[in-house]
Amino acid sequence: MSELVPAIVVMGVSGSGKTTVGQMLADELNRQFIDGDSLHPESNKNKMAAGEALNDQDREPWLRVIGEKLADGTQQGAPLVIACSALKRSYRDLIRSLEPSTIFVHLTGGSTVIRDRMNARSHEYMPSSLLDSQLATLELPTVDEAVLTADISNSPEDIVRKLVADLNVAHLS
């Protein structure tokens, strides 16, 4: 089943549940999971920890590494699941330019729910004060992109169950 499904990027703003859903989805599909945050260069982590939003120049090398990891996994016959905000169309296009078969899973939800989640957790370098800049940067995926949408008001288990079904149907159609 999971061999049929290409590389996956679980995307959304910080606090939307990318790591939780991504890890659970990878486990369900018997895949390796990588949290894209771990791939940021130290300079990006320091900038975010200081409460500064990243710009496109900061993100470009990070997105390139993500796309290269996805491509490597696919070439080795072991497509990955990576959590990555992928907020702009140009970011998703860059990733797809390196691994064209990538499917994006967009986790969506209200800003109040997301802010509450961010305030309730401890994150190494992503303060909730950056949520507004992420929401302002977010360009919703369009119908011409390979994307599935999941509402974060559902439990992670329900989200993953529906995604697994949708991924298999989407890939077979």
Coordinates of N, CA and C in Angstrom, one line a residue:
M1 N 0.8 -1.2 0.0 CA 0.0 0.0 0.0 C 0.9 1.2 0.0
S2 N 1.8 1.4 1.0 CA 2.5 2.7 1.1 C 3.5 2.8 0.0
E3 N 3.9 1.7 -0.7 CA 4.9 1.8 -1.8 C 4.3 2.7 -2.9
L4 N 3.0 2.7 -3.0 CA 2.3 3.4 -4.1 C 2.3 4.9 -3.9
V5 N 2.4 5.3 -2.6 CA 2.3 6.7 -2.3 C 3.7 7.4 -2.4
P6 N 3.8 8.5 -3.1 CA 5.1 9.2 -3.2 C 5.5 10.0 -2.0
A7 N 6.6 10.7 -2.0 CA 7.1 11.5 -0.9 C 6.0 12.5 -0.5
I8 N 6.0 12.8 0.8 CA 4.9 13.6 1.4 C 5.6 14.7 2.2
V9 N 5.0 15.9 2.1 CA 5.4 17.1 2.9 C 4.1 17.4 3.7
V10 N 4.2 17.4 5.0 CA 3.1 17.8 5.9 C 3.4 19.3 6.2
M11 N 2.5 20.1 5.7 CA 2.7 21.6 5.7 C 1.7 22.3 6.5
G12 N 2.0 23.5 6.9 CA 1.1 24.4 7.6 C 1.9 25.3 8.5
V13 N 1.2 26.2 9.2 CA 1.9 27.2 10.0 C 2.4 26.5 11.3
S14 N 3.3 27.1 12.0 CA 3.8 26.5 13.3 C 2.6 26.3 14.2
G15 N 2.6 25.2 14.9 CA 1.6 24.9 15.9 C 0.4 24.2 15.3
S16 N 0.4 23.9 14.0 CA -0.7 23.2 13.3 C -0.7 21.7 13.5
G17 N 0.5 21.2 14.0 CA 0.5 19.7 14.3 C 1.3 19.0 13.2
K18 N 2.2 19.7 12.5 CA 3.0 19.0 11.4 C 3.8 17.8 11.9
T19 N 4.5 18.0 13.1 CA 5.4 17.0 13.6 C 4.5 15.8 14.1
T20 N 3.5 16.1 14.8 CA 2.7 15.0 15.4 C 2.0 14.2 14.2
V21 N 1.3 14.9 13.3 CA 0.7 14.2 12.2 C 1.7 13.5 11.3
G22 N 2.8 14.3 11.0 CA 3.8 13.7 10.1 C 4.4 12.4 10.6
Q23 N 4.7 12.4 11.9 CA 5.3 11.2 12.5 C 4.3 10.0 12.5
M24 N 3.1 10.3 12.8 CA 2.0 9.3 12.8 C 1.8 8.8 11.4
L25 N 1.7 9.7 10.5 CA 1.5 9.3 9.1 C 2.7 8.4 8.6
A26 N 3.9 8.8 8.9 CA 5.1 8.0 8.5 C 5.0 6.7 9.1
D27 N 4.6 6.6 10.4 CA 4.5 5.3 11.1 C 3.5 4.4 10.4
E28 N 2.4 5.0 10.0 CA 1.3 4.3 9.4 C 1.7 3.7 8.0
L29 N 2.5 4.5 7.3 CA 3.0 4.2 6.0 C 4.3 3.4 6.0
N30 N 4.8 3.2 7.2 CA 6.1 2.5 7.3 C 7.2 3.3 6.6
R31 N 7.3 4.6 6.9 CA 8.3 5.5 6.3 C 9.1 6.1 7.3
Q32 N 10.3 6.7 6.9 CA 11.1 7.5 7.7 C 10.4 8.9 7.8
F33 N 10.4 9.5 9.0 CA 9.9 10.9 9.2 C 11.1 11.8 9.5
I34 N 11.1 13.0 8.9 CA 12.1 14.0 9.2 C 11.3 15.3 9.6
D35 N 11.6 15.8 10.7 CA 11.0 17.1 11.1 C 11.9 18.2 10.4
G36 N 11.3 18.9 9.5 CA 12.0 19.9 8.7 C 12.7 20.9 9.5
D37 N 12.2 21.2 10.8 CA 12.9 22.1 11.7 C 14.3 21.7 11.9
S38 N 14.6 20.4 12.0 CA 15.9 19.9 12.3 C 16.9 20.2 11.1
L39 N 16.4 20.6 10.0 CA 17.2 20.8 8.8 C 17.6 22.3 8.6
H40 N 17.0 23.2 9.5 CA 17.3 24.6 9.4 C 18.8 24.8 9.8
P41 N 19.4 25.7 9.1 CA 20.8 26.1 9.6 C 20.7 26.8 10.9
E42 N 21.8 26.8 11.6 CA 21.8 27.5 13.0 C 21.4 28.9 12.9
S43 N 21.8 29.6 11.8 CA 21.5 31.0 11.7 C 19.9 31.3 11.6
N44 N 19.2 30.4 10.9 CA 17.8 30.5 10.9 C 17.2 30.3 12.3
K45 N 17.7 29.2 13.0 CA 17.1 28.9 14.3 C 17.4 30.1 15.3
N46 N 18.6 30.7 15.2 CA 18.9 31.9 16.0 C 18.0 33.1 15.7
K47 N 17.7 33.3 14.5 CA 16.9 34.4 14.0 C 15.5 34.2 14.6
M48 N 14.9 33.0 14.4 CA 13.5 32.8 14.9 C 13.5 32.8 16.4
A49 N 14.5 32.3 17.1 CA 14.6 32.4 18.6 C 14.5 33.8 19.1
A50 N 15.1 34.7 18.3 CA 15.1 36.1 18.6 C 13.8 36.8 18.3
G51 N 12.8 36.0 17.8 CA 11.5 36.6 17.4 C 11.4 37.2 16.1
E52 N 12.5 37.0 15.2 CA 12.5 37.5 13.9 C 12.0 36.5 12.9
A53 N 11.1 36.9 12.0 CA 10.6 36.1 10.9 C 11.7 35.8 9.9
L54 N 11.7 34.7 9.3 CA 12.6 34.4 8.2 C 12.2 35.0 6.9
N55 N 13.1 35.4 6.1 CA 12.7 35.9 4.8 C 13.0 34.8 3.7
D56 N 12.6 35.1 2.5 CA 12.8 34.1 1.4 C 14.3 33.7 1.3
Q57 N 15.2 34.6 1.4 CA 16.6 34.3 1.3 C 17.0 33.3 2.4
D58 N 16.5 33.5 3.6 CA 16.8 32.6 4.7 C 16.2 31.2 4.4
R59 N 15.1 31.1 3.9 CA 14.4 29.8 3.7 C 14.9 29.0 2.5
E60 N 15.4 29.7 1.4 CA 15.7 29.0 0.2 C 16.7 27.8 0.4
P61 N 17.8 28.0 1.1 CA 18.7 26.8 1.2 C 18.1 25.7 2.0
W62 N 17.3 26.1 3.0 CA 16.6 25.1 3.8 C 15.6 24.3 3.0
L63 N 14.8 25.0 2.2 CA 13.8 24.3 1.3 C 14.5 23.4 0.3
R64 N 15.7 23.9 -0.2 CA 16.5 23.1 -1.1 C 16.9 21.7 -0.5
V65 N 17.4 21.8 0.8 CA 17.8 20.6 1.5 C 16.6 19.7 1.6
I66 N 15.4 20.2 1.9 CA 14.2 19.4 2.1 C 13.9 18.7 0.8
G67 N 13.9 19.4 -0.3 CA 13.7 18.8 -1.7 C 14.7 17.8 -2.0
E68 N 15.9 18.0 -1.7 CA 17.0 17.0 -2.0 C 16.8 15.8 -1.2
K69 N 16.4 15.9 0.1 CA 16.2 14.7 1.0 C 15.0 13.9 0.4
L70 N 13.9 14.6 0.0 CA 12.8 13.9 -0.6 C 13.2 13.2 -1.8
A71 N 14.0 13.8 -2.7 CA 14.4 13.2 -4.0 C 15.3 12.0 -3.7
D72 N 16.2 12.1 -2.7 CA 17.1 11.0 -2.3 C 16.3 9.8 -1.8
G73 N 15.3 10.1 -1.0 CA 14.5 9.0 -0.5 C 13.7 8.3 -1.6
T74 N 13.2 9.0 -2.5 CA 12.4 8.5 -3.6 C 13.4 7.6 -4.5
Q75 N 14.5 8.2 -4.8 CA 15.5 7.4 -5.6 C 16.0 6.1 -5.0
Q76 N 16.0 6.1 -3.7 CA 16.4 4.9 -2.9 C 15.2 3.9 -2.7
G77 N 14.0 4.3 -3.3 CA 12.8 3.4 -3.1 C 12.2 3.5 -1.7
A78 N 12.5 4.6 -1.0 CA 12.0 4.8 0.4 C 11.5 6.2 0.5
P79 N 10.4 6.5 -0.1 CA 9.9 7.9 0.0 C 9.7 8.4 1.4
L80 N 10.0 9.6 1.7 CA 10.0 10.2 3.0 C 8.7 10.9 3.3
V81 N 8.5 11.1 4.6 CA 7.5 12.1 5.1 C 8.3 13.2 5.8
I82 N 8.2 14.4 5.4 CA 8.9 15.5 6.0 C 7.9 16.6 6.4
A83 N 8.0 17.1 7.7 CA 7.2 18.2 8.1 C 7.9 19.5 7.7
C84 N 7.2 20.4 7.0 CA 7.8 21.6 6.6 C 6.7 22.6 6.4
S85 N 6.9 23.8 6.8 CA 5.8 24.8 6.7 C 5.3 25.1 5.3
A86 N 6.3 25.2 4.4 CA 6.0 25.3 2.9 C 4.8 26.3 2.7
L87 N 5.0 27.5 3.3 CA 3.9 28.5 3.3 C 3.6 29.1 2.0
K88 N 4.6 29.3 1.2 CA 4.3 30.0 -0.1 C 4.3 29.0 -1.3
R89 N 3.6 29.4 -2.3 CA 3.6 28.6 -3.5 C 5.0 28.4 -4.1
S90 N 5.8 29.5 -4.0 CA 7.2 29.4 -4.5 C 8.0 28.4 -3.7
Y91 N 7.7 28.3 -2.4 CA 8.5 27.3 -1.6 C 8.1 25.9 -2.0
R92 N 6.8 25.6 -2.2 CA 6.3 24.3 -2.7 C 6.8 24.0 -4.1
D93 N 6.9 25.0 -4.9 CA 7.4 24.8 -6.3 C 8.9 24.4 -6.2
L94 N 9.7 25.1 -5.4 CA 11.1 24.7 -5.2 C 11.2 23.3 -4.8
I95 N 10.5 22.9 -3.8 CA 10.5 21.5 -3.3 C 10.1 20.5 -4.5
R96 N 9.0 20.8 -5.2 CA 8.6 20.0 -6.3 C 9.6 20.0 -7.5
S97 N 10.4 21.1 -7.6 CA 11.4 21.1 -8.7 C 12.5 20.0 -8.4
L98 N 12.7 19.7 -7.2 CA 13.7 18.7 -6.8 C 13.1 17.3 -6.7
E99 N 11.8 17.2 -6.3 CA 11.1 15.9 -6.2 C 9.7 16.1 -6.7
P100 N 9.5 16.0 -8.0 CA 8.2 16.4 -8.6 C 7.0 15.6 -8.1
S101 N 7.2 14.4 -7.6 CA 6.1 13.5 -7.2 C 5.5 13.9 -5.9
T102 N 6.1 14.8 -5.2 CA 5.8 15.2 -3.8 C 4.3 15.5 -3.7
I103 N 3.6 15.0 -2.7 CA 2.3 15.3 -2.3 C 2.4 16.2 -1.0
F104 N 1.6 17.2 -1.0 CA 1.6 18.1 0.2 C 0.3 17.8 1.0
V105 N 0.4 17.7 2.3 CA -0.7 17.6 3.2 C -0.8 18.9 4.0
H106 N -1.8 19.7 3.8 CA -1.9 21.0 4.4 C -2.8 20.9 5.6
L107 N -2.2 21.1 6.8 CA -3.0 21.1 8.1 C -3.5 22.5 8.3
T108 N -4.8 22.6 8.4 CA -5.5 23.9 8.6 C -6.3 24.0 9.9
G109 N -6.4 25.2 10.4 CA -7.2 25.4 11.6 C -7.3 26.9 11.9
G110 N -8.1 27.2 12.8 CA -8.2 28.6 13.2 C -7.0 29.1 14.0
S111 N -6.8 30.4 13.9 CA -5.6 31.0 14.5 C -5.6 30.9 16.0
T112 N -6.8 31.0 16.6 CA -6.9 30.9 18.0 C -6.5 29.6 18.5
V113 N -7.0 28.5 17.9 CA -6.6 27.1 18.2 C -5.1 27.0 18.1
I114 N -4.5 27.4 17.0 CA -3.1 27.3 16.8 C -2.3 28.1 17.8
R115 N -2.7 29.3 18.1 CA -2.0 30.1 19.1 C -2.0 29.4 20.4
D116 N -3.2 28.9 20.8 CA -3.3 28.2 22.1 C -2.4 27.0 22.2
R117 N -2.3 26.3 21.1 CA -1.3 25.1 21.0 C 0.1 25.6 21.2
M118 N 0.4 26.7 20.5 CA 1.8 27.2 20.5 C 2.2 27.6 22.0
N119 N 1.2 28.3 22.6 CA 1.4 28.8 24.0 C 1.5 27.7 25.0
A120 N 0.9 26.5 24.7 CA 0.9 25.4 25.6 C 2.2 24.5 25.5
R121 N 3.0 24.7 24.4 CA 4.1 23.9 24.2 C 5.4 24.6 24.4
S122 N 6.5 23.9 24.5 CA 7.8 24.5 24.5 C 8.5 24.2 23.2
H123 N 8.9 25.2 22.5 CA 9.6 25.0 21.2 C 10.9 25.7 21.3
E124 N 11.9 25.0 20.8 CA 13.3 25.5 20.9 C 13.4 27.0 20.4
Y125 N 12.8 27.3 19.3 CA 13.0 28.6 18.7 C 11.8 29.2 17.9
M126 N 10.6 28.7 18.1 CA 9.5 29.2 17.4 C 8.5 29.8 18.4
P127 N 8.6 31.1 18.8 CA 7.6 31.7 19.7 C 6.3 31.9 19.0
S128 N 5.2 31.9 19.8 CA 3.9 32.2 19.3 C 3.8 33.6 18.7
S129 N 4.7 34.5 19.0 CA 4.7 35.8 18.4 C 4.9 35.8 16.9
L130 N 5.5 34.7 16.4 CA 5.7 34.6 15.0 C 4.5 34.1 14.2
L131 N 3.5 33.6 14.9 CA 2.3 33.1 14.2 C 1.7 34.1 13.2
D132 N 1.5 35.3 13.6 CA 0.9 36.3 12.7 C 1.7 36.4 11.4
S133 N 3.0 36.4 11.5 CA 3.8 36.6 10.3 C 3.7 35.3 9.4
Q134 N 3.5 34.2 10.1 CA 3.3 32.9 9.3 C 2.0 32.9 8.6
L135 N 0.9 33.4 9.3 CA -0.4 33.4 8.7 C -0.4 34.4 7.5
A136 N 0.3 35.6 7.7 CA 0.4 36.6 6.6 C 1.1 36.0 5.4
T137 N 2.1 35.2 5.7 CA 2.9 34.6 4.6 C 2.2 33.5 3.8
L138 N 1.3 32.8 4.5 CA 0.7 31.6 4.0 C -0.1 31.9 2.7
E139 N 0.3 31.2 1.6 CA -0.5 31.2 0.4 C -1.1 29.8 0.3
L140 N -2.4 29.8 0.4 CA -3.2 28.6 0.3 C -2.9 27.8 -0.9
P141 N -2.7 26.5 -0.8 CA -2.5 25.7 -2.0 C -3.7 25.8 -3.0
T142 N -3.4 25.7 -4.3 CA -4.5 25.9 -5.3 C -4.7 24.5 -5.9
V143 N -5.8 24.4 -6.7 CA -6.3 23.1 -7.2 C -5.3 22.5 -8.1
D144 N -4.3 23.3 -8.7 CA -3.4 22.7 -9.6 C -2.2 22.1 -8.8
E145 N -2.2 22.1 -7.5 CA -1.1 21.5 -6.7 C -1.6 20.2 -6.2
A146 N -0.6 19.2 -6.0 CA -0.9 17.9 -5.5 C -1.0 18.1 -3.9
V147 N -2.2 18.4 -3.4 CA -2.4 18.7 -2.0 C -3.6 18.1 -1.5
L148 N -3.5 17.6 -0.2 CA -4.7 17.2 0.5 C -4.8 18.1 1.7
T149 N -6.0 18.4 2.2 CA -6.2 19.3 3.3 C -6.8 18.5 4.5
A150 N -6.3 18.8 5.7 CA -6.8 18.2 6.9 C -7.1 19.3 7.9
D151 N -8.3 19.2 8.5 CA -8.7 20.1 9.6 C -8.2 19.7 10.9
I152 N -7.4 20.5 11.6 CA -6.7 20.2 12.8 C -7.7 20.1 14.0
S153 N -9.0 20.4 13.8 CA -9.9 20.3 14.9 C -10.3 18.8 15.1
N154 N -9.9 18.0 14.1 CA -10.0 16.5 14.3 C -8.8 16.0 15.0
S155 N -9.0 14.8 15.6 CA -7.8 14.2 16.4 C -6.7 13.8 15.4
P156 N -5.5 13.8 15.8 CA -4.4 13.3 15.0 C -4.7 11.9 14.4
E157 N -5.2 11.1 15.2 CA -5.6 9.7 14.7 C -6.6 9.7 13.6
D158 N -7.6 10.6 13.7 CA -8.6 10.7 12.7 C -8.0 11.3 11.4
I159 N -7.2 12.3 11.6 CA -6.5 13.0 10.5 C -5.7 11.9 9.7
V160 N -4.9 11.2 10.4 CA -4.0 10.2 9.7 C -4.8 9.1 9.1
R161 N -5.9 8.6 9.7 CA -6.7 7.6 9.1 C -7.3 8.1 7.8
K162 N -7.8 9.3 7.8 CA -8.4 9.9 6.5 C -7.3 10.1 5.5
L163 N -6.2 10.6 5.9 CA -5.1 10.9 5.0 C -4.6 9.6 4.3
V164 N -4.4 8.5 5.0 CA -4.0 7.3 4.5 C -5.0 6.8 3.4
A165 N -6.3 6.9 3.7 CA -7.3 6.6 2.7 C -7.2 7.5 1.5
D166 N -7.2 8.8 1.7 CA -7.1 9.8 0.7 C -5.9 9.6 -0.2
L167 N -4.7 9.4 0.4 CA -3.5 9.3 -0.3 C -3.5 8.1 -1.2
N168 N -4.1 7.0 -0.8 CA -4.1 5.8 -1.7 C -5.1 6.0 -2.8
V169 N -6.3 6.6 -2.5 CA -7.2 6.9 -3.6 C -6.7 7.9 -4.6
A170 N -6.1 9.0 -4.0 CA -5.5 10.1 -4.9 C -4.4 9.6 -5.8
H171 N -3.6 8.7 -5.2 CA -2.5 8.2 -6.0 C -3.0 7.2 -7.1
L172 N -4.0 6.5 -6.8 CA -4.5 5.5 -7.8 C -5.4 6.1 -8.9
S173 N -5.9 7.3 -8.6 CA -6.7 7.9 -9.6 C -6.0 8.7 -10.7

